Amino acid sequence: MVFGIEAALRRLGVGMSGVMLLGAALAGFPAGAQDFGDTPYVQTPQNVVERMLEVARVGPGDYVIDLGSGDGRMVITAAKKFGARGFGVDLDKRLVQLGNRLAARAGVADRAVFYVRDLYETDLTPASVVTIYLLPEVNLMVRPKLLATLKPGTRIVSHDYDMGNWPPDEQMVLDAPDKPVGRDKKSKVFFWVVPANAAGKWRWQSPVDGKSADFELAVSQNFQSINGTVTLAGVSRPLEHARLRGSDISFTANDPRAATRFDFTGRIAGNGITGQARISRATMQHQVEWVATRFEPGMPAHAALKKPDLHELMQFGK
């Protein structure tokens, strides 16, 4: 474990003394407390904190959970500047105490609270936004938990490190002149929206040429990427412009025989989709309601991914 984390620490600009301190800290915890991953404390520059919260579109209705909260600046800023509520967790008792003192000083102690808690054991279900600044190995370890427990539409924003083969919905590079590690004084920000499960087969009826027509949709999914077919009158057509963002789904299907284009937009709720369909031809266009039912459940490919084991983490860090 130390070897994989050592490489990651070196990328952060932390020397061997930091690795030894981290190893000593890990040795003090029960074997299962942090599994294979922990993260040294490095402050996120305040301009990066604010940009992360802006990218996540944090507002007064949001509940922000910060994993590895350090001095608490992420949740404190979310509360004070953006009107949100939330909490942070960290294993360092002194940092947790500092975060709570700073929240009280900022006048947001009723909306920003910090706990000594293992991030892997933290209940994330209240979150509408999750913020992280963890080592890349730890991101991979926590990724299955994020995908399995967060509600579709929950926003995740990460400082510096991505989620492996889960592509971000947005990413950017910022100047970070106050960054305490690294040489170029730059920070990366990655943003994801937790996707709903769209996989499987769906069916519905919509009026076409004044008659009720049977449609069937077959969807395969990996993270927020979807593809598949729409079948109408026994003929299957590939999905075009297919998009899944949280629970919102949209796609286009063309029927060249009838020179007709179908544009579907909807929202997934369990095994149902409710939305609008726009039916377009050369000389006419109209919109109808679209209500689909999933009659054959499917599993997104990413649902089969497991938390990486120690060997994989060590290889990742080399």
PDB file of N, CA and C in Angstrom, residues 123-215:
ATOM      1  N   ASP A 123     -22.594   8.031   5.651  1.00  0.00           N
ATOM      2  CA  ASP A 123     -23.856   7.961   4.919  1.00  0.00           C
ATOM      3  C   ASP A 123     -23.937   9.167   3.984  1.00  0.00           C
ATOM      4  N   LEU A 124     -23.957   8.902   2.684  1.00  0.00           N
ATOM      5  CA  LEU A 124     -23.961   9.967   1.686  1.00  0.00           C
ATOM      6  C   LEU A 124     -25.357  10.277   1.145  1.00  0.00           C
ATOM      7  N   THR A 125     -26.360   9.549   1.589  1.00  0.00           N
ATOM      8  CA  THR A 125     -27.679   9.674   0.968  1.00  0.00           C
ATOM      9  C   THR A 125     -28.294  11.074   1.080  1.00  0.00           C
ATOM     10  N   PRO A 126     -27.965  11.894   2.108  1.00  0.00           N
ATOM     11  CA  PRO A 126     -28.576  13.237   2.133  1.00  0.00           C
ATOM     12  C   PRO A 126     -28.001  14.182   1.082  1.00  0.00           C
ATOM     13  N   ALA A 127     -26.882  13.840   0.477  1.00  0.00           N
ATOM     14  CA  ALA A 127     -26.144  14.790  -0.360  1.00  0.00           C
ATOM     15  C   ALA A 127     -26.858  15.106  -1.665  1.00  0.00           C
ATOM     16  N   SER A 128     -26.833  16.372  -2.040  1.00  0.00           N
ATOM     17  CA  SER A 128     -27.121  16.758  -3.419  1.00  0.00           C
ATOM     18  C   SER A 128     -25.826  17.122  -4.130  1.00  0.00           C
ATOM     19  N   VAL A 129     -24.764  17.393  -3.336  1.00  0.00           N
ATOM     20  CA  VAL A 129     -23.436  17.679  -3.867  1.00  0.00           C
ATOM     21  C   VAL A 129     -22.411  16.985  -2.974  1.00  0.00           C
ATOM     22  N   VAL A 130     -21.431  16.316  -3.593  1.00  0.00           N
ATOM     23  CA  VAL A 130     -20.305  15.727  -2.861  1.00  0.00           C
ATOM     24  C   VAL A 130     -19.025  16.346  -3.403  1.00  0.00           C
ATOM     25  N   THR A 131     -18.171  16.819  -2.507  1.00  0.00           N
ATOM     26  CA  THR A 131     -16.898  17.410  -2.907  1.00  0.00           C
ATOM     27  C   THR A 131     -15.760  16.553  -2.355  1.00  0.00           C
ATOM     28  N   ILE A 132     -14.690  16.431  -3.144  1.00  0.00           N
ATOM     29  CA  ILE A 132     -13.563  15.592  -2.733  1.00  0.00           C
ATOM     30  C   ILE A 132     -12.245  16.201  -3.196  1.00  0.00           C
ATOM     31  N   TYR A 133     -11.235  16.009  -2.363  1.00  0.00           N
ATOM     32  CA  TYR A 133      -9.839  16.257  -2.746  1.00  0.00           C
ATOM     33  C   TYR A 133      -9.053  15.099  -2.166  1.00  0.00           C
ATOM     34  N   LEU A 134      -9.056  14.001  -2.878  1.00  0.00           N
ATOM     35  CA  LEU A 134      -8.466  12.750  -2.421  1.00  0.00           C
ATOM     36  C   LEU A 134      -7.400  12.299  -3.417  1.00  0.00           C
ATOM     37  N   LEU A 135      -6.554  11.403  -2.985  1.00  0.00           N
ATOM     38  CA  LEU A 135      -5.573  10.836  -3.909  1.00  0.00           C
ATOM     39  C   LEU A 135      -6.283  10.012  -4.987  1.00  0.00           C
ATOM     40  N   PRO A 136      -5.661   9.850  -6.154  1.00  0.00           N
ATOM     41  CA  PRO A 136      -6.329   9.122  -7.243  1.00  0.00           C
ATOM     42  C   PRO A 136      -6.723   7.703  -6.867  1.00  0.00           C
ATOM     43  N   GLU A 137      -5.878   7.020  -6.069  1.00  0.00           N
ATOM     44  CA  GLU A 137      -6.234   5.673  -5.632  1.00  0.00           C
ATOM     45  C   GLU A 137      -7.513   5.674  -4.794  1.00  0.00           C
ATOM     46  N   VAL A 138      -7.638   6.700  -3.940  1.00  0.00           N
ATOM     47  CA  VAL A 138      -8.796   6.783  -3.059  1.00  0.00           C
ATOM     48  C   VAL A 138     -10.052   7.103  -3.867  1.00  0.00           C
ATOM     49  N   ASN A 139      -9.901   7.940  -4.882  1.00  0.00           N
ATOM     50  CA  ASN A 139     -11.047   8.203  -5.768  1.00  0.00           C
ATOM     51  C   ASN A 139     -11.591   6.907  -6.352  1.00  0.00           C
ATOM     52  N   LEU A 140     -10.693   6.028  -6.798  1.00  0.00           N
ATOM     53  CA  LEU A 140     -11.134   4.758  -7.374  1.00  0.00           C
ATOM     54  C   LEU A 140     -11.799   3.878  -6.322  1.00  0.00           C
ATOM     55  N   MET A 141     -11.300   3.958  -5.095  1.00  0.00           N
ATOM     56  CA  MET A 141     -11.873   3.135  -4.036  1.00  0.00           C
ATOM     57  C   MET A 141     -13.264   3.599  -3.640  1.00  0.00           C
ATOM     58  N   VAL A 142     -13.486   4.918  -3.648  1.00  0.00           N
ATOM     59  CA  VAL A 142     -14.779   5.445  -3.204  1.00  0.00           C
ATOM     60  C   VAL A 142     -15.788   5.513  -4.349  1.00  0.00           C
ATOM     61  N   ARG A 143     -15.322   5.378  -5.588  1.00  0.00           N
ATOM     62  CA  ARG A 143     -16.219   5.490  -6.747  1.00  0.00           C
ATOM     63  C   ARG A 143     -17.399   4.523  -6.696  1.00  0.00           C
ATOM     64  N   PRO A 144     -17.219   3.232  -6.387  1.00  0.00           N
ATOM     65  CA  PRO A 144     -18.390   2.339  -6.331  1.00  0.00           C
ATOM     66  C   PRO A 144     -19.432   2.794  -5.319  1.00  0.00           C
ATOM     67  N   LYS A 145     -18.982   3.326  -4.195  1.00  0.00           N
ATOM     68  CA  LYS A 145     -19.920   3.805  -3.172  1.00  0.00           C
ATOM     69  C   LYS A 145     -20.700   5.015  -3.694  1.00  0.00           C
ATOM     70  N   LEU A 146     -20.012   5.914  -4.375  1.00  0.00           N
ATOM     71  CA  LEU A 146     -20.696   7.091  -4.912  1.00  0.00           C
ATOM     72  C   LEU A 146     -21.779   6.691  -5.904  1.00  0.00           C
ATOM     73  N   LEU A 147     -21.441   5.787  -6.814  1.00  0.00           N
ATOM     74  CA  LEU A 147     -22.392   5.375  -7.842  1.00  0.00           C
ATOM     75  C   LEU A 147     -23.553   4.565  -7.261  1.00  0.00           C
ATOM     76  N   ALA A 148     -23.264   3.784  -6.227  1.00  0.00           N
ATOM     77  CA  ALA A 148     -24.296   2.887  -5.691  1.00  0.00           C
ATOM     78  C   ALA A 148     -25.246   3.578  -4.727  1.00  0.00           C
ATOM     79  N   THR A 149     -24.775   4.626  -4.025  1.00  0.00           N
ATOM     80  CA  THR A 149     -25.589   5.187  -2.946  1.00  0.00           C
ATOM     81  C   THR A 149     -26.133   6.583  -3.216  1.00  0.00           C
ATOM     82  N   LEU A 150     -25.492   7.345  -4.096  1.00  0.00           N
ATOM     83  CA  LEU A 150     -25.976   8.698  -4.347  1.00  0.00           C
ATOM     84  C   LEU A 150     -27.188   8.681  -5.264  1.00  0.00           C
ATOM     85  N   LYS A 151     -28.108   9.581  -5.039  1.00  0.00           N
ATOM     86  CA  LYS A 151     -29.303   9.685  -5.871  1.00  0.00           C
ATOM     87  C   LYS A 151     -28.926  10.162  -7.270  1.00  0.00           C
ATOM     88  N   PRO A 152     -29.612   9.675  -8.297  1.00  0.00           N
ATOM     89  CA  PRO A 152     -29.380  10.215  -9.638  1.00  0.00           C
ATOM     90  C   PRO A 152     -29.550  11.731  -9.636  1.00  0.00           C
ATOM     91  N   GLY A 153     -28.634  12.397 -10.303  1.00  0.00           N
ATOM     92  CA  GLY A 153     -28.665  13.851 -10.331  1.00  0.00           C
ATOM     93  C   GLY A 153     -27.756  14.498  -9.312  1.00  0.00           C
ATOM     94  N   THR A 154     -27.253  13.722  -8.346  1.00  0.00           N
ATOM     95  CA  THR A 154     -26.302  14.270  -7.377  1.00  0.00           C
ATOM     96  C   THR A 154     -25.044  14.698  -8.117  1.00  0.00           C
ATOM     97  N   ARG A 155     -24.515  15.862  -7.746  1.00  0.00           N
ATOM     98  CA  ARG A 155     -23.311  16.380  -8.396  1.00  0.00           C
ATOM     99  C   ARG A 155     -22.078  16.055  -7.563  1.00  0.00           C
ATOM    100  N   ILE A 156     -21.010  15.677  -8.252  1.00  0.00           N
ATOM    101  CA  ILE A 156     -19.737  15.371  -7.602  1.00  0.00           C
ATOM    102  C   ILE A 156     -18.683  16.259  -8.234  1.00  0.00           C
ATOM    103  N   VAL A 157     -17.863  16.898  -7.397  1.00  0.00           N
ATOM    104  CA  VAL A 157     -16.789  17.722  -7.930  1.00  0.00           C
ATOM    105  C   VAL A 157     -15.505  17.382  -7.190  1.00  0.00           C
ATOM    106  N   SER A 158     -14.434  17.166  -7.972  1.00  0.00           N
ATOM    107  CA  SER A 158     -13.161  16.703  -7.422  1.00  0.00           C
ATOM    108  C   SER A 158     -12.044  17.676  -7.779  1.00  0.00           C
ATOM    109  N   HIS A 159     -11.176  17.904  -6.821  1.00  0.00           N
ATOM    110  CA  HIS A 159      -9.992  18.735  -7.033  1.00  0.00           C
ATOM    111  C   HIS A 159      -8.831  17.841  -7.462  1.00  0.00           C
ATOM    112  N   ASP A 160      -8.285  18.121  -8.591  1.00  0.00           N
ATOM    113  CA  ASP A 160      -7.045  17.557  -9.146  1.00  0.00           C
ATOM    114  C   ASP A 160      -7.149  16.163  -9.754  1.00  0.00           C
ATOM    115  N   TYR A 161      -7.983  15.259  -9.213  1.00  0.00           N
ATOM    116  CA  TYR A 161      -7.955  13.878  -9.685  1.00  0.00           C
ATOM    117  C   TYR A 161      -9.314  13.423 -10.199  1.00  0.00           C
ATOM    118  N   ASP A 162      -9.259  12.596 -11.248  1.00  0.00           N
ATOM    119  CA  ASP A 162     -10.490  12.124 -11.881  1.00  0.00           C
ATOM    120  C   ASP A 162     -10.954  10.817 -11.253  1.00  0.00           C
ATOM    121  N   MET A 163     -11.868  10.122 -11.937  1.00  0.00           N
ATOM    122  CA  MET A 163     -12.442   8.868 -11.442  1.00  0.00           C
ATOM    123  C   MET A 163     -12.108   7.707 -12.368  1.00  0.00           C
ATOM    124  N   GLY A 164     -10.892   7.680 -12.882  1.00  0.00           N
ATOM    125  CA  GLY A 164     -10.509   6.581 -13.750  1.00  0.00           C
ATOM    126  C   GLY A 164     -11.307   6.597 -15.041  1.00  0.00           C
ATOM    127  N   ASN A 165     -11.960   5.478 -15.351  1.00  0.00           N
ATOM    128  CA  ASN A 165     -12.680   5.385 -16.625  1.00  0.00           C
ATOM    129  C   ASN A 165     -14.114   5.916 -16.555  1.00  0.00           C
ATOM    130  N   TRP A 166     -14.477   6.606 -15.463  1.00  0.00           N
ATOM    131  CA  TRP A 166     -15.740   7.338 -15.434  1.00  0.00           C
ATOM    132  C   TRP A 166     -15.457   8.730 -15.969  1.00  0.00           C
ATOM    133  N   PRO A 167     -15.822   9.033 -17.215  1.00  0.00           N
ATOM    134  CA  PRO A 167     -15.470  10.334 -17.797  1.00  0.00           C
ATOM    135  C   PRO A 167     -16.233  11.458 -17.131  1.00  0.00           C
ATOM    136  N   PRO A 168     -15.581  12.581 -16.877  1.00  0.00           N
ATOM    137  CA  PRO A 168     -16.285  13.709 -16.259  1.00  0.00           C
ATOM    138  C   PRO A 168     -17.246  14.362 -17.255  1.00  0.00           C
ATOM    139  N   ASP A 169     -18.290  14.967 -16.708  1.00  0.00           N
ATOM    140  CA  ASP A 169     -19.198  15.758 -17.536  1.00  0.00           C
ATOM    141  C   ASP A 169     -18.567  17.091 -17.904  1.00  0.00           C
ATOM    142  N   GLU A 170     -17.717  17.589 -17.016  1.00  0.00           N
ATOM    143  CA  GLU A 170     -16.985  18.830 -17.274  1.00  0.00           C
ATOM    144  C   GLU A 170     -15.620  18.713 -16.602  1.00  0.00           C
ATOM    145  N   GLN A 171     -14.624  19.418 -17.156  1.00  0.00           N
ATOM    146  CA  GLN A 171     -13.329  19.509 -16.499  1.00  0.00           C
ATOM    147  C   GLN A 171     -12.647  20.794 -16.939  1.00  0.00           C
ATOM    148  N   MET A 172     -11.761  21.288 -16.091  1.00  0.00           N
ATOM    149  CA  MET A 172     -11.085  22.550 -16.393  1.00  0.00           C
ATOM    150  C   MET A 172      -9.791  22.633 -15.595  1.00  0.00           C
ATOM    151  N   VAL A 173      -8.943  23.571 -15.972  1.00  0.00           N
ATOM    152  CA  VAL A 173      -7.698  23.848 -15.262  1.00  0.00           C
ATOM    153  C   VAL A 173      -7.726  25.300 -14.815  1.00  0.00           C
ATOM    154  N   LEU A 174      -7.383  25.531 -13.539  1.00  0.00           N
ATOM    155  CA  LEU A 174      -7.415  26.876 -12.963  1.00  0.00           C
ATOM    156  C   LEU A 174      -6.030  27.281 -12.489  1.00  0.00           C
ATOM    157  N   ASP A 175      -5.750  28.570 -12.519  1.00  0.00           N
ATOM    158  CA  ASP A 175      -4.580  29.089 -11.819  1.00  0.00           C
ATOM    159  C   ASP A 175      -4.827  28.983 -10.322  1.00  0.00           C
ATOM    160  N   ALA A 176      -3.823  28.525  -9.588  1.00  0.00           N
ATOM    161  CA  ALA A 176      -3.961  28.368  -8.135  1.00  0.00           C
ATOM    162  C   ALA A 176      -2.690  28.876  -7.464  1.00  0.00           C
ATOM    163  N   PRO A 177      -2.499  30.194  -7.433  1.00  0.00           N
ATOM    164  CA  PRO A 177      -1.239  30.740  -6.908  1.00  0.00           C
ATOM    165  C   PRO A 177      -0.989  30.401  -5.441  1.00  0.00           C
ATOM    166  N   ASP A 178      -2.036  30.089  -4.668  1.00  0.00           N
ATOM    167  CA  ASP A 178      -1.856  29.771  -3.253  1.00  0.00           C
ATOM    168  C   ASP A 178      -1.747  28.272  -2.995  1.00  0.00           C
ATOM    169  N   LYS A 179      -1.625  27.471  -4.031  1.00  0.00           N
ATOM    170  CA  LYS A 179      -1.575  26.022  -3.850  1.00  0.00           C
ATOM    171  C   LYS A 179      -0.283  25.637  -3.132  1.00  0.00           C
ATOM    172  N   PRO A 180      -0.382  24.869  -2.038  1.00  0.00           N
ATOM    173  CA  PRO A 180       0.809  24.561  -1.244  1.00  0.00           C
ATOM    174  C   PRO A 180       1.671  23.435  -1.806  1.00  0.00           C
ATOM    175  N   VAL A 181       1.195  22.731  -2.843  1.00  0.00           N
ATOM    176  CA  VAL A 181       1.974  21.634  -3.424  1.00  0.00           C
ATOM    177  C   VAL A 181       2.027  21.816  -4.938  1.00  0.00           C
ATOM    178  N   GLY A 182       2.992  21.131  -5.563  1.00  0.00           N
ATOM    179  CA  GLY A 182       3.133  21.201  -7.009  1.00  0.00           C
ATOM    180  C   GLY A 182       3.969  22.400  -7.425  1.00  0.00           C
ATOM    181  N   ARG A 183       4.439  22.346  -8.669  1.00  0.00           N
ATOM    182  CA  ARG A 183       5.331  23.400  -9.154  1.00  0.00           C
ATOM    183  C   ARG A 183       4.643  24.424 -10.035  1.00  0.00           C
ATOM    184  N   ASP A 184       3.622  23.998 -10.775  1.00  0.00           N
ATOM    185  CA  ASP A 184       3.041  24.907 -11.765  1.00  0.00           C
ATOM    186  C   ASP A 184       1.925  25.781 -11.217  1.00  0.00           C
ATOM    187  N   LYS A 185       1.525  25.563  -9.942  1.00  0.00           N
ATOM    188  CA  LYS A 185       0.470  26.362  -9.308  1.00  0.00           C
ATOM    189  C   LYS A 185      -0.802  26.361 -10.147  1.00  0.00           C
ATOM    190  N   LYS A 186      -1.179  25.179 -10.586  1.00  0.00           N
ATOM    191  CA  LYS A 186      -2.413  24.959 -11.327  1.00  0.00           C
ATOM    192  C   LYS A 186      -3.244  23.919 -10.589  1.00  0.00           C
ATOM    193  N   SER A 187      -4.545  24.004 -10.736  1.00  0.00           N
ATOM    194  CA  SER A 187      -5.443  22.999 -10.179  1.00  0.00           C
ATOM    195  C   SER A 187      -6.414  22.534 -11.255  1.00  0.00           C
ATOM    196  N   LYS A 188      -6.694  21.240 -11.241  1.00  0.00           N
ATOM    197  CA  LYS A 188      -7.710  20.682 -12.121  1.00  0.00           C
ATOM    198  C   LYS A 188      -9.010  20.511 -11.335  1.00  0.00           C
ATOM    199  N   VAL A 189     -10.117  20.715 -12.011  1.00  0.00           N
ATOM    200  CA  VAL A 189     -11.429  20.495 -11.415  1.00  0.00           C
ATOM    201  C   VAL A 189     -12.212  19.561 -12.332  1.00  0.00           C
ATOM    202  N   PHE A 190     -12.767  18.494 -11.741  1.00  0.00           N
ATOM    203  CA  PHE A 190     -13.551  17.509 -12.482  1.00  0.00           C
ATOM    204  C   PHE A 190     -14.969  17.481 -11.910  1.00  0.00           C
ATOM    205  N   PHE A 191     -15.949  17.357 -12.796  1.00  0.00           N
ATOM    206  CA  PHE A 191     -17.348  17.415 -12.379  1.00  0.00           C
ATOM    207  C   PHE A 191     -18.145  16.284 -13.024  1.00  0.00           C
ATOM    208  N   TRP A 192     -18.969  15.621 -12.201  1.00  0.00           N
ATOM    209  CA  TRP A 192     -19.837  14.544 -12.679  1.00  0.00           C
ATOM    210  C   TRP A 192     -21.255  14.750 -12.158  1.00  0.00           C
ATOM    211  N   VAL A 193     -22.220  14.223 -12.897  1.00  0.00           N
ATOM    212  CA  VAL A 193     -23.593  14.094 -12.412  1.00  0.00           C
ATOM    213  C   VAL A 193     -23.896  12.601 -12.329  1.00  0.00           C
ATOM    214  N   VAL A 194     -24.321  12.127 -11.171  1.00  0.00           N
ATOM    215  CA  VAL A 194     -24.598  10.702 -10.991  1.00  0.00           C
ATOM    216  C   VAL A 194     -25.744  10.290 -11.922  1.00  0.00           C
ATOM    217  N   PRO A 195     -25.522   9.305 -12.799  1.00  0.00           N
ATOM    218  CA  PRO A 195     -26.565   8.934 -13.760  1.00  0.00           C
ATOM    219  C   PRO A 195     -27.598   7.992 -13.162  1.00  0.00           C
ATOM    220  N   ALA A 196     -28.832   8.123 -13.636  1.00  0.00           N
ATOM    221  CA  ALA A 196     -29.866   7.143 -13.309  1.00  0.00           C
ATOM    222  C   ALA A 196     -29.592   5.858 -14.081  1.00  0.00           C
ATOM    223  N   ASN A 197     -30.266   4.799 -13.694  1.00  0.00           N
ATOM    224  CA  ASN A 197     -30.190   3.539 -14.432  1.00  0.00           C
ATOM    225  C   ASN A 197     -31.202   3.586 -15.582  1.00  0.00           C
ATOM    226  N   ALA A 198     -30.681   3.705 -16.806  1.00  0.00           N
ATOM    227  CA  ALA A 198     -31.534   3.727 -17.996  1.00  0.00           C
ATOM    228  C   ALA A 198     -31.503   2.404 -18.742  1.00  0.00           C
ATOM    229  N   ALA A 199     -30.691   1.456 -18.277  1.00  0.00           N
ATOM    230  CA  ALA A 199     -30.463   0.220 -19.027  1.00  0.00           C
ATOM    231  C   ALA A 199     -31.701  -0.674 -19.028  1.00  0.00           C
ATOM    232  N   GLY A 200     -31.880  -1.395 -20.120  1.00  0.00           N
ATOM    233  CA  GLY A 200     -32.976  -2.344 -20.229  1.00  0.00           C
ATOM    234  C   GLY A 200     -33.860  -2.054 -21.422  1.00  0.00           C
ATOM    235  N   LYS A 201     -35.075  -2.572 -21.370  1.00  0.00           N
ATOM    236  CA  LYS A 201     -36.022  -2.394 -22.470  1.00  0.00           C
ATOM    237  C   LYS A 201     -37.273  -1.690 -21.972  1.00  0.00           C
ATOM    238  N   TRP A 202     -37.723  -0.729 -22.766  1.00  0.00           N
ATOM    239  CA  TRP A 202     -38.859   0.119 -22.422  1.00  0.00           C
ATOM    240  C   TRP A 202     -39.886   0.053 -23.557  1.00  0.00           C
ATOM    241  N   ARG A 203     -41.152   0.260 -23.223  1.00  0.00           N
ATOM    242  CA  ARG A 203     -42.168   0.330 -24.269  1.00  0.00           C
ATOM    243  C   ARG A 203     -43.215   1.386 -23.935  1.00  0.00           C
ATOM    244  N   TRP A 204     -43.830   1.917 -24.997  1.00  0.00           N
ATOM    245  CA  TRP A 204     -44.867   2.920 -24.847  1.00  0.00           C
ATOM    246  C   TRP A 204     -45.639   3.034 -26.158  1.00  0.00           C
ATOM    247  N   GLN A 205     -46.700   3.811 -26.117  1.00  0.00           N
ATOM    248  CA  GLN A 205     -47.491   4.087 -27.310  1.00  0.00           C
ATOM    249  C   GLN A 205     -47.566   5.591 -27.524  1.00  0.00           C
ATOM    250  N   SER A 206     -47.443   5.997 -28.780  1.00  0.00           N
ATOM    251  CA  SER A 206     -47.573   7.402 -29.147  1.00  0.00           C
ATOM    252  C   SER A 206     -48.349   7.490 -30.451  1.00  0.00           C
ATOM    253  N   PRO A 207     -49.110   8.560 -30.628  1.00  0.00           N
ATOM    254  CA  PRO A 207     -49.870   8.693 -31.869  1.00  0.00           C
ATOM    255  C   PRO A 207     -48.970   9.034 -33.050  1.00  0.00           C
ATOM    256  N   VAL A 208     -49.137   8.290 -34.138  1.00  0.00           N
ATOM    257  CA  VAL A 208     -48.424   8.537 -35.387  1.00  0.00           C
ATOM    258  C   VAL A 208     -49.450   8.433 -36.514  1.00  0.00           C
ATOM    259  N   ASP A 209     -49.559   9.484 -37.315  1.00  0.00           N
ATOM    260  CA  ASP A 209     -50.542   9.517 -38.400  1.00  0.00           C
ATOM    261  C   ASP A 209     -51.961   9.280 -37.881  1.00  0.00           C
ATOM    262  N   GLY A 210     -52.245   9.826 -36.712  1.00  0.00           N
ATOM    263  CA  GLY A 210     -53.585   9.705 -36.171  1.00  0.00           C
ATOM    264  C   GLY A 210     -53.903   8.376 -35.546  1.00  0.00           C
ATOM    265  N   LYS A 211     -52.924   7.485 -35.477  1.00  0.00           N
ATOM    266  CA  LYS A 211     -53.136   6.172 -34.879  1.00  0.00           C
ATOM    267  C   LYS A 211     -52.125   5.935 -33.763  1.00  0.00           C
ATOM    268  N   SER A 212     -52.488   5.084 -32.838  1.00  0.00           N
ATOM    269  CA  SER A 212     -51.588   4.738 -31.748  1.00  0.00           C
ATOM    270  C   SER A 212     -50.551   3.729 -32.247  1.00  0.00           C
ATOM    271  N   ALA A 213     -49.269   4.091 -32.097  1.00  0.00           N
ATOM    272  CA  ALA A 213     -48.183   3.226 -32.561  1.00  0.00           C
ATOM    273  C   ALA A 213     -47.395   2.713 -31.365  1.00  0.00           C
ATOM    274  N   ASP A 214     -46.955   1.465 -31.449  1.00  0.00           N
ATOM    275  CA  ASP A 214     -46.170   0.844 -30.390  1.00  0.00           C
ATOM    276  C   ASP A 214     -44.679   1.111 -30.613  1.00  0.00           C
ATOM    277  N   PHE A 215     -44.025   1.611 -29.572  1.00  0.00           N
ATOM    278  CA  PHE A 215     -42.587   1.860 -29.607  1.00  0.00           C
ATOM    279  C   PHE A 215     -41.902   0.955 -28.583  1.00  0.00           C
TER     280      PHE A 215
END
